[in-house]
Short mmCIF file of C-alpha atoms and ligand atoms in Angstrom, two decimals:
data_model
loop_
_atom_site.label_atom_id
_atom_site.label_comp_id
_atom_site.label_asym_id
_atom_site.label_seq_id
_atom_site.Cartn_x
_atom_site.Cartn_y
_atom_site.Cartn_z
CA MET A 1 27.74 36.68 11.81
CA ILE A 2 27.70 33.52 13.66
CA PRO A 3 26.24 33.28 17.19
CA THR A 4 28.33 32.86 20.30
CA SER A 5 28.46 29.44 21.56
CA PHE A 6 25.37 27.99 23.43
CA ASP A 7 24.16 24.64 24.89
CA TYR A 8 21.22 22.83 23.67
CA VAL A 9 18.63 20.88 25.33
CA ARG A 10 15.34 19.39 24.14
CA ALA A 11 12.19 19.29 26.35
CA ALA A 12 9.75 16.60 26.27
CA SER A 13 6.92 18.42 28.20
CA VAL A 14 5.48 21.77 29.44
CA SER A 15 6.59 21.02 33.18
CA GLU A 16 10.07 20.11 32.04
CA VAL A 17 10.31 23.63 30.23
CA ILE A 18 9.26 25.37 33.37
CA GLN A 19 11.82 23.61 35.37
CA LEU A 20 14.61 24.14 32.85
CA LEU A 21 13.79 27.75 32.74
CA LYS A 22 13.96 28.03 36.34
CA SER A 23 17.43 26.35 36.56
CA PHE A 24 18.90 28.48 33.96
CA GLN A 25 18.03 31.65 35.96
CA GLY A 26 17.21 33.83 32.86
CA GLU A 27 20.16 32.26 30.64
CA GLY A 28 17.82 29.83 28.79
CA LYS A 29 15.67 30.73 25.87
CA LEU A 30 13.12 28.89 24.23
CA ILE A 31 13.43 27.84 20.35
CA ALA A 32 10.47 27.03 18.52
CA GLY A 33 10.53 27.87 14.58
CA GLY A 34 13.92 29.63 15.27
CA HIS A 35 13.05 32.17 12.48
CA SER A 36 13.11 35.33 14.82
CA LEU A 37 15.48 33.95 17.53
CA VAL A 38 18.36 32.66 15.18
CA PRO A 39 18.58 35.83 13.16
CA MET A 40 18.82 37.77 16.54
CA MET A 41 21.54 35.52 17.81
CA LYS A 42 23.48 35.81 14.62
CA PHE A 43 23.50 39.58 15.14
CA ARG A 44 24.22 38.93 18.69
CA LEU A 45 21.34 40.99 19.79
CA THR A 46 20.79 38.16 21.97
CA THR A 47 23.16 35.45 23.55
CA PRO A 48 21.27 32.70 25.33
CA GLY A 49 23.72 30.35 27.40
CA THR A 50 21.29 27.43 26.68
CA LEU A 51 18.53 27.01 23.84
CA ILE A 52 15.43 24.98 25.14
CA ASP A 53 14.05 23.22 22.12
CA ILE A 54 10.17 22.91 22.51
CA THR A 55 9.51 21.43 19.29
CA ALA A 56 8.67 17.90 20.48
CA ILE A 57 6.10 18.80 22.85
CA LYS A 58 2.96 17.55 21.08
CA GLU A 59 0.51 19.26 23.62
CA LEU A 60 1.59 22.49 22.15
CA LYS A 61 0.33 21.80 18.88
CA GLY A 62 -3.11 21.95 17.10
CA VAL A 63 -6.34 23.93 16.88
CA ARG A 64 -9.51 23.12 18.86
CA LYS A 65 -12.91 24.92 19.37
CA GLU A 66 -13.72 25.90 22.71
CA GLY A 67 -17.12 27.33 23.18
CA ASN A 68 -16.87 30.60 20.97
CA ARG A 69 -13.16 30.67 20.59
CA LEU A 70 -10.50 28.72 18.61
CA VAL A 71 -7.72 27.86 20.69
CA ILE A 72 -4.43 27.44 18.64
CA GLY A 73 -1.42 25.75 20.26
CA ALA A 74 1.75 27.69 20.37
CA LEU A 75 3.71 25.36 18.42
CA THR A 76 1.24 25.44 15.55
CA THR A 77 2.96 26.78 12.42
CA TYR A 78 1.59 29.30 10.10
CA ALA A 79 1.42 26.73 7.49
CA GLU A 80 -0.80 24.43 9.68
CA VAL A 81 -3.05 27.37 10.47
CA LEU A 82 -3.40 27.94 6.69
CA GLY A 83 -4.45 24.25 6.26
CA ASP A 84 -6.65 23.93 9.30
CA PRO A 85 -10.48 23.51 8.49
CA LEU A 86 -11.70 24.93 11.71
CA VAL A 87 -9.45 28.25 11.07
CA ALA A 88 -10.90 28.29 7.63
CA GLU A 89 -14.42 28.09 8.92
CA HIS A 90 -14.31 30.29 11.64
CA LEU A 91 -11.32 32.92 11.31
CA PRO A 92 -10.99 33.66 7.68
CA VAL A 93 -9.13 36.93 8.57
CA LEU A 94 -6.54 34.92 10.13
CA VAL A 95 -6.05 32.97 7.00
CA GLU A 96 -5.91 36.05 5.07
CA GLY A 97 -3.25 37.61 7.45
CA VAL A 98 -0.98 34.55 8.09
CA ARG A 99 -0.68 34.18 4.32
CA GLN A 100 0.95 37.64 4.21
CA ILE A 101 3.65 36.56 6.54
CA GLY A 102 7.04 35.96 5.15
CA ASP A 103 7.51 33.28 2.46
CA ILE A 104 6.97 29.65 2.28
CA GLN A 105 9.89 28.86 4.34
CA VAL A 106 9.02 31.15 7.06
CA ARG A 107 5.39 30.00 7.32
CA ASN A 108 6.49 26.47 7.28
CA LYS A 109 8.72 26.99 10.51
CA GLY A 110 7.35 30.21 12.18
CA THR A 111 4.81 29.54 15.23
CA ILE A 112 1.87 31.03 16.59
CA GLY A 113 3.38 31.03 20.15
CA GLY A 114 6.89 32.19 18.84
CA SER A 115 5.44 35.36 17.03
CA ILE A 116 3.30 36.47 20.07
CA ALA A 117 6.20 35.84 22.49
CA HIS A 118 8.66 37.74 20.28
CA ALA A 119 6.33 40.88 20.11
CA ASP A 120 8.21 42.32 16.92
CA PRO A 121 6.54 45.78 16.58
CA ALA A 122 6.32 44.89 12.72
CA ALA A 123 4.83 41.42 12.87
CA ASP A 124 1.56 40.72 11.47
CA LEU A 125 -0.12 38.48 14.04
CA PRO A 126 -0.25 41.03 16.76
CA ALA A 127 -2.66 43.28 14.74
CA LEU A 128 -4.94 40.01 13.85
CA ALA A 129 -4.76 38.91 17.32
CA LEU A 130 -6.00 42.57 18.48
CA ALA A 131 -8.92 42.38 15.97
CA LEU A 132 -9.92 38.95 17.17
CA ASP A 133 -9.83 39.68 21.12
CA ALA A 134 -7.04 37.09 21.46
CA VAL A 135 -6.16 35.84 24.75
CA VAL A 136 -2.53 34.45 25.55
CA HIS A 137 -2.55 31.24 27.47
CA LEU A 138 0.65 30.92 29.64
CA HIS A 139 2.02 28.15 31.92
CA GLY A 140 4.41 28.91 34.57
CA GLU A 141 5.66 28.01 38.10
CA ASP A 142 2.24 28.88 39.49
CA GLY A 143 0.21 27.10 36.90
CA GLU A 144 -1.84 28.40 34.14
CA GLU A 145 -2.58 32.02 33.58
CA LYS A 146 -4.71 33.60 30.68
CA ILE A 147 -3.85 37.13 29.50
CA PRO A 148 -5.88 39.25 27.16
CA ILE A 149 -3.56 40.29 24.16
CA GLN A 150 -3.65 44.00 25.09
CA GLU A 151 -2.38 43.39 28.46
CA PHE A 152 0.49 40.98 27.08
CA LEU A 153 2.06 43.09 24.50
CA PHE A 154 3.93 45.93 26.23
CA GLY A 155 6.44 47.47 23.83
CA PRO A 156 9.11 46.33 21.25
CA PHE A 157 9.95 42.88 22.00
CA ILE A 158 8.63 43.41 25.39
CA THR A 159 5.57 41.32 26.89
CA ALA A 160 4.15 40.22 30.17
CA LEU A 161 5.76 36.75 29.67
CA PRO A 162 7.31 35.89 33.16
CA GLU A 163 10.80 34.64 32.92
CA THR A 164 9.94 31.03 33.91
CA SER A 165 6.67 30.85 31.82
CA LEU A 166 5.89 29.93 28.36
CA VAL A 167 3.24 30.48 25.98
CA THR A 168 1.19 27.41 25.48
CA ALA A 169 -1.62 28.59 23.26
CA VAL A 170 -3.47 31.55 21.75
CA SER A 171 -7.10 31.61 21.70
CA PHE A 172 -9.16 33.82 19.11
CA ALA A 173 -12.68 34.94 19.40
CA ILE A 174 -14.89 33.82 16.56
CA PRO A 175 -16.44 37.00 15.17
CA PRO A 176 -20.32 37.24 14.99
CA ALA A 177 -21.74 35.17 11.85
CA GLU A 178 -22.72 38.06 9.88
CA ALA A 179 -19.19 39.90 10.41
CA HIS A 180 -16.95 40.82 7.56
CA SER A 181 -13.10 40.79 8.36
CA THR A 182 -10.08 41.81 6.47
CA TYR A 183 -6.11 42.43 6.86
CA VAL A 184 -4.55 44.78 4.54
CA LYS A 185 -0.78 45.41 4.76
CA TYR A 186 1.89 47.78 3.39
CA PHE A 187 4.83 45.40 2.90
CA HIS A 188 8.32 46.76 3.59
CA PRO A 189 9.76 46.28 0.23
CA ALA A 190 13.04 44.65 1.49
CA SER A 191 11.95 42.66 4.61
CA GLY A 192 8.26 41.89 3.88
CA TYR A 193 7.44 42.68 7.31
CA ALA A 194 4.56 45.31 8.16
CA VAL A 195 5.27 49.04 7.67
CA VAL A 196 1.66 49.25 8.46
CA GLY A 197 -0.78 46.55 8.95
CA VAL A 198 -4.51 46.76 9.48
CA ALA A 199 -6.78 44.00 10.78
CA ALA A 200 -10.43 44.85 10.91
CA VAL A 201 -13.64 42.76 12.06
CA ALA A 202 -17.01 44.43 11.83
CA SER A 203 -20.81 43.76 11.65
CA LYS A 204 -23.93 45.60 11.21
CA THR A 205 -27.71 45.11 12.32
CA PRO A 206 -29.94 44.62 9.42
CA ASP A 207 -30.73 48.21 9.30
CA GLY A 208 -27.07 49.04 8.92
CA VAL A 209 -25.98 50.19 12.56
CA ILE A 210 -22.42 48.99 13.44
CA ASN A 211 -22.55 46.64 16.33
CA HIS A 212 -19.22 44.97 16.43
CA ILE A 213 -16.07 46.89 15.44
CA ARG A 214 -12.39 45.88 16.15
CA ILE A 215 -9.42 47.37 14.41
CA GLY A 216 -5.82 46.10 15.21
CA ILE A 217 -2.84 48.15 13.86
CA THR A 218 0.66 46.88 13.64
CA GLY A 219 3.97 48.27 12.29
CA ALA A 220 3.19 51.90 13.07
CA GLY A 221 4.20 52.36 16.71
CA ASP A 222 6.48 50.70 19.16
CA VAL A 223 3.69 47.99 19.66
CA ALA A 224 0.77 46.86 18.03
CA PHE A 225 -2.48 48.71 19.08
CA ARG A 226 -6.38 48.60 18.98
CA ALA A 227 -7.54 51.86 17.17
CA GLU A 228 -10.05 52.60 19.91
CA GLU A 229 -11.03 56.04 18.42
CA VAL A 230 -11.73 54.59 15.26
CA GLU A 231 -13.99 52.02 17.01
CA LYS A 232 -15.65 54.65 19.22
CA HIS A 233 -16.53 56.76 16.21
CA LEU A 234 -18.08 53.93 14.39
CA PHE A 235 -19.68 51.68 17.12
CA GLY A 236 -23.58 52.54 17.14
CA ASN A 237 -23.45 54.67 13.99
CA THR A 238 -24.32 53.63 10.31
CA ALA A 239 -21.65 52.77 7.81
CA SER A 240 -21.27 55.70 5.43
CA LYS A 241 -18.34 56.74 3.26
CA GLU A 242 -18.08 59.91 5.31
CA ASN A 243 -18.38 58.24 8.54
CA ILE A 244 -15.42 55.90 7.49
CA ILE A 245 -13.14 58.62 6.35
CA GLN A 246 -13.75 60.54 9.69
CA ALA A 247 -13.05 57.48 11.53
CA SER A 248 -9.90 56.70 9.64
CA ASN A 249 -8.58 59.91 10.30
CA LEU A 250 -8.48 58.98 14.08
CA ALA A 251 -6.43 55.67 13.25
CA ALA A 252 -3.02 56.91 14.77
CA ALA A 253 -4.63 59.42 17.28
CA ASP A 254 -2.72 59.49 20.58
CA VAL A 255 -0.04 56.71 19.24
CA ASP A 256 3.59 57.61 19.04
CA MET A 257 4.66 56.77 15.53
CA GLY A 258 7.79 54.70 14.81
CA GLU A 259 10.53 56.29 12.64
CA ASP A 260 13.26 54.78 10.61
CA LEU A 261 15.25 55.30 7.54
CA PHE A 262 12.45 53.81 5.45
CA ALA A 263 9.27 55.47 6.87
CA SER A 264 9.06 58.59 8.85
CA GLY A 265 6.57 59.02 11.67
CA GLU A 266 4.34 61.46 9.55
CA TYR A 267 4.39 58.83 6.66
CA ARG A 268 3.48 55.89 8.93
CA LYS A 269 0.59 58.11 10.33
CA HIS A 270 -0.64 58.63 6.75
CA LEU A 271 -0.56 54.97 6.06
CA CYS A 272 -2.50 54.25 9.22
CA GLN A 273 -5.24 56.40 7.97
CA VAL A 274 -5.12 55.15 4.23
CA TYR A 275 -5.07 51.42 5.28
CA THR A 276 -7.42 51.85 8.02
CA GLU A 277 -9.99 53.52 5.53
CA ARG A 278 -9.27 50.57 3.20
CA ALA A 279 -9.94 47.93 5.59
CA LEU A 280 -13.11 49.63 6.71
CA ARG A 281 -14.43 50.12 3.33
CA ALA A 282 -13.82 46.27 2.89
CA VAL A 283 -15.66 45.23 6.03
CA LEU A 284 -18.39 47.90 6.26
CA LEU A 285 -19.41 48.62 2.60
CA PRO A 286 -18.55 45.08 1.13
C1 LIG B 301 13.06 35.92 6.09
C2 LIG B 301 11.92 36.24 7.16
C3 LIG B 301 10.84 36.95 6.84
C4 LIG B 301 9.73 37.16 7.89
N1 LIG B 301 8.69 37.96 7.57
C5 LIG B 301 7.72 37.99 8.61
C6 LIG B 301 6.50 38.79 8.23
O1 LIG B 301 6.34 39.38 6.87
N2 LIG B 301 5.65 39.10 9.17
C7 LIG B 301 5.88 38.40 10.33
O2 LIG B 301 4.90 38.69 11.46
N3 LIG B 301 6.99 37.78 10.73
C8 LIG B 301 8.04 37.56 9.72
N4 LIG B 301 9.02 36.87 10.14
C9 LIG B 301 9.15 36.29 11.49
C10 LIG B 301 8.42 35.03 11.74
O3 LIG B 301 7.01 35.30 11.59
C11 LIG B 301 8.97 34.29 12.86
O4 LIG B 301 9.08 32.95 12.83
C12 LIG B 301 7.82 34.57 14.21
O5 LIG B 301 7.86 35.89 14.46
C13 LIG B 301 8.75 33.81 15.49
O6 LIG B 301 8.09 32.41 15.35
P1 LIG B 301 9.19 31.26 15.59
O7 LIG B 301 8.33 30.25 16.06
O8 LIG B 301 10.25 31.15 14.62
O9 LIG B 301 9.84 31.86 16.97
P2 LIG B 301 11.58 31.57 17.52
O10 LIG B 301 12.44 32.44 16.54
O11 LIG B 301 11.83 30.14 17.90
O12 LIG B 301 11.32 32.29 18.82
C14 LIG B 301 11.05 33.88 18.85
C15 LIG B 301 11.03 34.24 20.42
O13 LIG B 301 9.80 33.75 21.07
C16 LIG B 301 10.29 32.94 22.04
N5 LIG B 301 9.39 31.86 21.98
C17 LIG B 301 9.14 30.87 21.12
N6 LIG B 301 8.06 30.19 21.51
C18 LIG B 301 7.70 30.39 22.66
C19 LIG B 301 6.75 29.80 23.62
N7 LIG B 301 5.88 29.03 23.20
N8 LIG B 301 6.75 30.53 24.68
C20 LIG B 301 7.54 31.59 25.12
N9 LIG B 301 8.39 32.00 24.29
C21 LIG B 301 8.52 31.32 23.07
C22 LIG B 301 11.71 32.47 21.95
O14 LIG B 301 12.49 32.20 23.18
C23 LIG B 301 12.39 33.81 21.31
O15 LIG B 301 12.63 34.82 22.31
C24 LIG B 301 10.02 36.57 9.14
C25 LIG B 301 11.35 35.90 9.42
C26 LIG B 301 12.29 35.77 8.52
C27 LIG B 301 13.31 34.90 8.81
#
């Protein structure tokens, strides 16, 4: 398939992007790495009148440390994340997870902002973002805004991003120094996307009591989610095999599972339990 015809404009600054989005009144779409947008245009699932290329805007690139967070510019590619020393030092789970996204081509082009804005229910980054208490930085007509990831992701391909705003960065909390973290994924055998992906970050006091626990799950439902029942079950308790098994059984509690030709809702629920248990064993009984 080829896309319907469209116009193209290259923006030089964040303020120009906002002006362009305003002037196109919903008919303009940003393009970053193009690895989700272009396939959708080819399938004619989206037919933008104008593509606004944001790849020349330098201020949207790079990684910086601000207090206890790493701020990653929206245009930073997965490959740049993988090669960044700050990310390697402070967010090893992001390296582990991003390494599992697509192939080299996808990782060379795909961007952090593009993935978060696209909100594909089978994408990997949302689970990692939830486990790392991410905050999405936006810029729009009324200036800058910061939205916690749980309030940003609404549903499949649906976010809190206003029509005339763009994502400028995503910031991730640096876990406690003694924390362990992991990302485990059941790859779809054809697409490589997550049928289920579980990101876990946890730490314990010296006497073994869990004092920090975050579990983000992607792929299973309409939108990535925090496994809050699992977290509640474990927080303040000791990390034992028994506790981990009990907690993992709550991984898909109160969440509607997705269903397709490859995996039924029941199977996805089972995968949530199995992959959560694997992730918890890795971070709590390393
Ligand atoms: C073969 C293949 C395999 C893949 N495998 C995986 C995988 O295993 N796991 C995974 O998670 N993903 C996978 N992807 C998707 C890939 O990660 C995408 O590149 C990514 O999700 C989108 O980033 P992008 O920069 O390419 O965004 P684009 O395709 O350029 O844009 C996607 C959407 O986000 C919007 N957008 C982009 N940047 C911004 C911004 N700064 N602010 C606001 N809106 C913005 C666009 O308007 C568009 O609606 C795969 C893609 C391909 C082609």
